[in-house]
mmCIF file of C-alpha atoms in Angstrom:
data_model
loop_
_atom_site.group_PDB
_atom_site.id
_atom_site.type_symbol
_atom_site.label_atom_id
_atom_site.label_comp_id
_atom_site.label_asym_id
_atom_site.label_seq_id
_atom_site.Cartn_x
_atom_site.Cartn_y
_atom_site.Cartn_z
ATOM 1 C CA PRO D 1 -11.228 15.910 7.188
ATOM 2 C CA PHE D 2 -8.820 18.394 8.784
ATOM 3 C CA VAL D 3 -8.021 17.275 12.290
ATOM 4 C CA GLY D 4 -6.360 19.091 15.183
ATOM 5 C CA ARG D 5 -8.674 21.348 17.151
ATOM 6 C CA LYS D 6 -11.399 20.175 19.567
ATOM 7 C CA PRO D 7 -14.443 20.684 17.234
ATOM 8 C CA GLN D 8 -12.514 18.876 14.468
ATOM 9 C CA GLN D 9 -11.700 16.068 16.881
ATOM 10 C CA GLN D 10 -15.366 15.702 17.865
ATOM 11 C CA PHE D 11 -16.316 15.628 14.191
ATOM 12 C CA LEU D 12 -13.667 13.013 13.555
ATOM 13 C CA ARG D 13 -14.830 10.860 16.438
ATOM 14 C CA VAL D 14 -18.446 10.883 15.089
ATOM 15 C CA ALA D 15 -17.308 10.393 11.435
ATOM 16 C CA LEU D 16 -15.094 7.450 12.256
ATOM 17 C CA SER D 17 -17.838 5.746 14.338
ATOM 18 C CA ARG D 18 -20.220 6.003 11.391
ATOM 19 C CA SER D 19 -17.856 5.260 8.595
ATOM 20 C CA SER D 20 -17.564 1.957 6.791
ATOM 21 C CA ALA D 21 -14.273 0.339 5.882
ATOM 22 C CA ILE D 22 -13.490 2.912 3.153
ATOM 23 C CA PRO D 23 -9.959 4.260 2.852
ATOM 24 C CA LEU D 24 -9.264 7.433 4.849
ATOM 25 C CA ARG D 25 -7.524 10.605 3.598
ATOM 26 C CA ILE D 26 -6.614 12.675 6.667
ATOM 27 C CA THR D 27 -4.902 16.029 7.200
ATOM 28 C CA ILE D 28 -3.646 16.946 10.677
ATOM 29 C CA ASN D 29 -2.456 20.473 11.066
ATOM 30 C CA HIS D 30 -2.240 20.768 14.892
ATOM 31 C CA GLU D 31 -2.167 18.570 17.965
ATOM 32 C CA PHE D 32 -1.094 15.395 16.183
ATOM 33 C CA ALA D 33 -0.941 13.381 19.386
ATOM 34 C CA ALA D 34 -4.607 14.074 20.220
ATOM 35 C CA ALA D 35 -5.646 13.335 16.692
ATOM 36 C CA TRP D 36 -3.653 10.150 16.575
ATOM 37 C CA SER D 37 -5.352 8.862 19.677
ATOM 38 C CA LEU D 38 -8.593 8.894 17.716
ATOM 39 C CA LEU D 39 -7.073 7.615 14.445
ATOM 40 C CA SER D 40 -4.742 4.862 15.715
ATOM 41 C CA GLY D 41 -7.541 2.294 15.696
ATOM 42 C CA HIS D 42 -8.199 3.091 12.050
ATOM 43 C CA ARG D 43 -4.564 3.190 10.883
ATOM 44 C CA THR D 44 -5.037 0.213 8.529
ATOM 45 C CA ARG D 45 -7.563 2.253 6.609
ATOM 46 C CA LEU D 46 -5.345 5.341 6.154
ATOM 47 C CA SER D 47 -4.576 5.801 2.380
ATOM 48 C CA SER D 48 -3.325 9.427 2.579
ATOM 49 C CA LEU D 49 -1.908 11.333 5.541
ATOM 50 C CA ASP D 50 -0.967 14.993 5.511
ATOM 51 C CA VAL D 51 0.700 16.117 8.806
ATOM 52 C CA ARG D 52 2.381 19.187 10.088
ATOM 53 C CA VAL D 53 5.251 18.167 12.318
ATOM 54 C CA SER D 54 6.228 20.218 15.355
ATOM 55 C CA LYS D 55 8.955 19.474 17.872
ATOM 56 C CA THR D 56 6.380 17.991 20.275
ATOM 57 C CA SER D 57 4.597 15.847 17.616
ATOM 58 C CA SER D 58 7.575 14.278 15.864
ATOM 59 C CA THR D 59 7.899 11.423 18.350
ATOM 60 C CA THR D 60 4.190 10.579 18.113
ATOM 61 C CA LEU D 61 4.355 10.663 14.305
ATOM 62 C CA GLN D 62 7.362 8.364 14.322
ATOM 63 C CA HIS D 63 5.589 5.916 16.602
ATOM 64 C CA ALA D 64 2.490 6.073 14.415
ATOM 65 C CA LEU D 65 4.428 5.315 11.221
ATOM 66 C CA PHE D 66 6.152 2.370 12.891
ATOM 67 C CA SER D 67 2.816 1.008 14.186
ATOM 68 C CA GLY D 68 1.966 -0.076 10.589
ATOM 69 C CA MET D 69 -0.189 1.548 7.932
ATOM 70 C CA PRO D 70 -0.476 -1.131 5.326
ATOM 71 C CA SER D 71 -2.843 0.928 3.042
ATOM 72 C CA LEU D 72 -0.956 4.227 3.217
ATOM 73 C CA HIS D 73 -0.185 5.361 -0.383
ATOM 74 C CA VAL D 74 0.602 9.040 0.235
ATOM 75 C CA LEU D 75 2.444 10.706 3.071
ATOM 76 C CA ARG D 76 2.993 14.471 3.275
ATOM 77 C CA ALA D 77 5.019 15.781 6.209
ATOM 78 C CA TYR D 78 5.540 19.503 6.627
ATOM 79 C CA CYS D 79 7.604 21.031 9.382
ATOM 80 C CA ASP D 80 6.984 23.858 11.809
ATOM 81 C CA ALA D 81 9.856 23.180 14.097
ATOM 82 C CA HIS D 82 13.367 24.533 14.103
ATOM 83 C CA ASP D 83 15.804 21.545 14.154
ATOM 84 C CA PRO D 84 13.137 18.864 14.163
ATOM 85 C CA ASP D 85 13.693 15.171 14.698
ATOM 86 C CA LYS D 86 14.351 13.423 11.456
ATOM 87 C CA LEU D 87 11.797 11.179 9.860
ATOM 88 C CA VAL D 88 12.660 7.451 9.707
ATOM 89 C CA LEU D 89 10.492 5.148 7.583
ATOM 90 C CA ASP D 90 10.222 1.382 7.819
ATOM 91 C CA GLU D 91 9.579 -0.912 4.863
ATOM 92 C CA ALA D 92 7.543 -3.398 6.730
ATOM 93 C CA SER D 93 5.289 -0.742 8.315
ATOM 94 C CA LEU D 94 4.550 1.078 5.084
ATOM 95 C CA PRO D 95 4.498 -1.634 2.361
ATOM 96 C CA THR D 96 2.357 0.349 -0.155
ATOM 97 C CA LEU D 97 3.721 3.913 0.249
ATOM 98 C CA ARG D 98 3.985 5.301 -3.285
ATOM 99 C CA GLU D 99 4.168 9.078 -2.812
ATOM 100 C CA LEU D 100 6.195 11.009 -0.264
ATOM 101 C CA TYR D 101 6.333 14.759 0.179
ATOM 102 C CA LEU D 102 8.865 15.848 2.819
ATOM 103 C CA ASP D 103 10.179 18.993 4.230
ATOM 104 C CA GLY D 104 13.931 18.963 3.723
ATOM 105 C CA SER D 105 14.611 19.508 7.379
ATOM 106 C CA LEU D 106 12.980 16.107 8.109
ATOM 107 C CA VAL D 107 15.171 14.151 5.664
ATOM 108 C CA THR D 108 17.681 11.578 6.811
ATOM 109 C CA SER D 109 19.192 8.630 5.007
ATOM 110 C CA THR D 110 16.315 6.375 6.082
ATOM 111 C CA SER D 111 13.503 8.729 5.112
ATOM 112 C CA THR D 112 12.262 6.628 2.191
ATOM 113 C CA VAL D 113 11.051 3.127 1.368
ATOM 114 C CA SER D 114 11.739 1.151 -1.824
ATOM 115 C CA SER D 115 8.099 1.141 -2.934
ATOM 116 C CA LEU D 116 8.177 4.958 -3.636
ATOM 117 C CA GLU D 117 7.302 6.103 -7.172
ATOM 118 C CA LYS D 118 7.127 9.787 -6.441
ATOM 119 C CA LEU D 119 9.350 11.845 -4.100
ATOM 120 C CA THR D 120 9.172 15.538 -3.449
ATOM 121 C CA ILE D 121 11.488 17.254 -1.041
ATOM 122 C CA SER D 122 11.098 20.983 -0.419
ATOM 123 C CA GLY D 123 13.496 23.129 1.533
ATOM 124 C CA GLU D 124 17.143 22.473 2.348
ATOM 125 C CA VAL D 125 18.286 19.038 3.414
ATOM 126 C CA CYS D 126 20.379 19.455 6.497
ATOM 127 C CA ASP D 127 23.027 16.750 5.492
ATOM 128 C CA PRO D 128 23.783 16.627 1.791
ATOM 129 C CA THR D 129 25.105 13.032 2.042
ATOM 130 C CA ASP D 130 21.538 11.999 3.073
ATOM 131 C CA LEU D 131 20.137 12.939 -0.337
ATOM 132 C CA GLY D 132 22.311 10.369 -2.144
ATOM 133 C CA ARG D 133 21.393 7.667 0.396
ATOM 134 C CA VAL D 134 17.684 8.558 0.086
ATOM 135 C CA LEU D 135 17.830 8.187 -3.713
ATOM 136 C CA ARG D 136 19.645 4.824 -3.457
ATOM 137 C CA ARG D 137 16.735 3.517 -1.416
ATOM 138 C CA CYS D 138 14.198 4.359 -4.163
ATOM 139 C CA PRO D 139 14.772 2.013 -7.141
ATOM 140 C CA SER D 140 11.174 2.402 -8.330
ATOM 141 C CA LEU D 141 11.159 6.124 -8.401
ATOM 142 C CA ARG D 142 9.395 7.584 -11.444
ATOM 143 C CA THR D 143 9.058 11.274 -10.370
ATOM 144 C CA LEU D 144 11.527 13.286 -8.444
ATOM 145 C CA SER D 145 11.118 16.899 -7.407
ATOM 146 C CA LEU D 146 13.715 18.746 -5.372
ATOM 147 C CA GLN D 147 12.489 22.197 -4.497
ATOM 148 C CA GLY D 148 15.157 24.441 -2.923
ATOM 149 C CA THR D 149 16.811 21.327 -1.479
ATOM 150 C CA LEU D 150 20.477 22.157 -2.207
ATOM 151 C CA PRO D 151 22.095 25.399 -1.048
ATOM 152 C CA ALA D 152 23.504 27.570 -3.803
ATOM 153 C CA GLU D 153 27.054 27.197 -2.486
ATOM 154 C CA TRP D 154 27.011 23.480 -3.295
ATOM 155 C CA SER D 155 26.443 24.018 -7.039
ATOM 156 C CA ALA D 156 30.150 24.201 -7.815
ATOM 157 C CA LYS D 157 31.147 21.609 -5.177
ATOM 158 C CA SER D 158 29.902 18.225 -6.294
ATOM 159 C CA GLU D 159 31.793 16.485 -3.469
ATOM 160 C CA HIS D 160 29.028 17.527 -1.096
ATOM 161 C CA LEU D 161 26.514 15.326 -2.909
ATOM 162 C CA ASP D 162 27.404 11.640 -3.283
ATOM 163 C CA LEU D 163 25.296 10.133 -6.066
ATOM 164 C CA HIS D 164 27.603 7.153 -6.559
ATOM 165 C CA GLY D 165 25.472 4.022 -6.821
ATOM 166 C CA VAL D 166 22.226 5.887 -7.450
ATOM 167 C CA ASP D 167 20.382 3.963 -10.171
ATOM 168 C CA LEU D 168 16.863 5.224 -11.086
ATOM 169 C CA PRO D 169 15.981 3.320 -14.221
ATOM 170 C CA ASN D 170 12.208 4.281 -14.029
ATOM 171 C CA LEU D 171 12.788 8.028 -13.486
ATOM 172 C CA ARG D 172 10.797 10.012 -16.003
ATOM 173 C CA HIS D 173 10.202 13.416 -14.440
#
């Protein structure tokens, strides 16, 4: 379900109270803090989470991710904020994360976990050195998609992007 506004939160409250232990695929477009207050008790059931990050929701999202989501396989984080807080991920809190879709403005060197098999970054990464660090943390990566991630002026200047030590033996796409 899409969560964010009051009627959607009421629906979510009822749906969660009647649901069994099945995995949850949740999209939160607005008011992440309010939605998370309803979802936090079910965080171990989350298998997919799509979230729109704003300046006010980034701290709550970071806390939610560090609280542990052992069944989360897919995380999509889009950004509405100018100069948002970066997204930091923790291996122990997200042990089964396989797919990560990130807005480039959220990327920092610790925005990935080693279990990732698919990584999509769309939009410019603020610090080009972070991209090399991100890739070094993904030894199991099979699919990589960089959509508008590197500014055109970097194309002739490879010193901006440090790929030394990046080894992606499983990369296919």
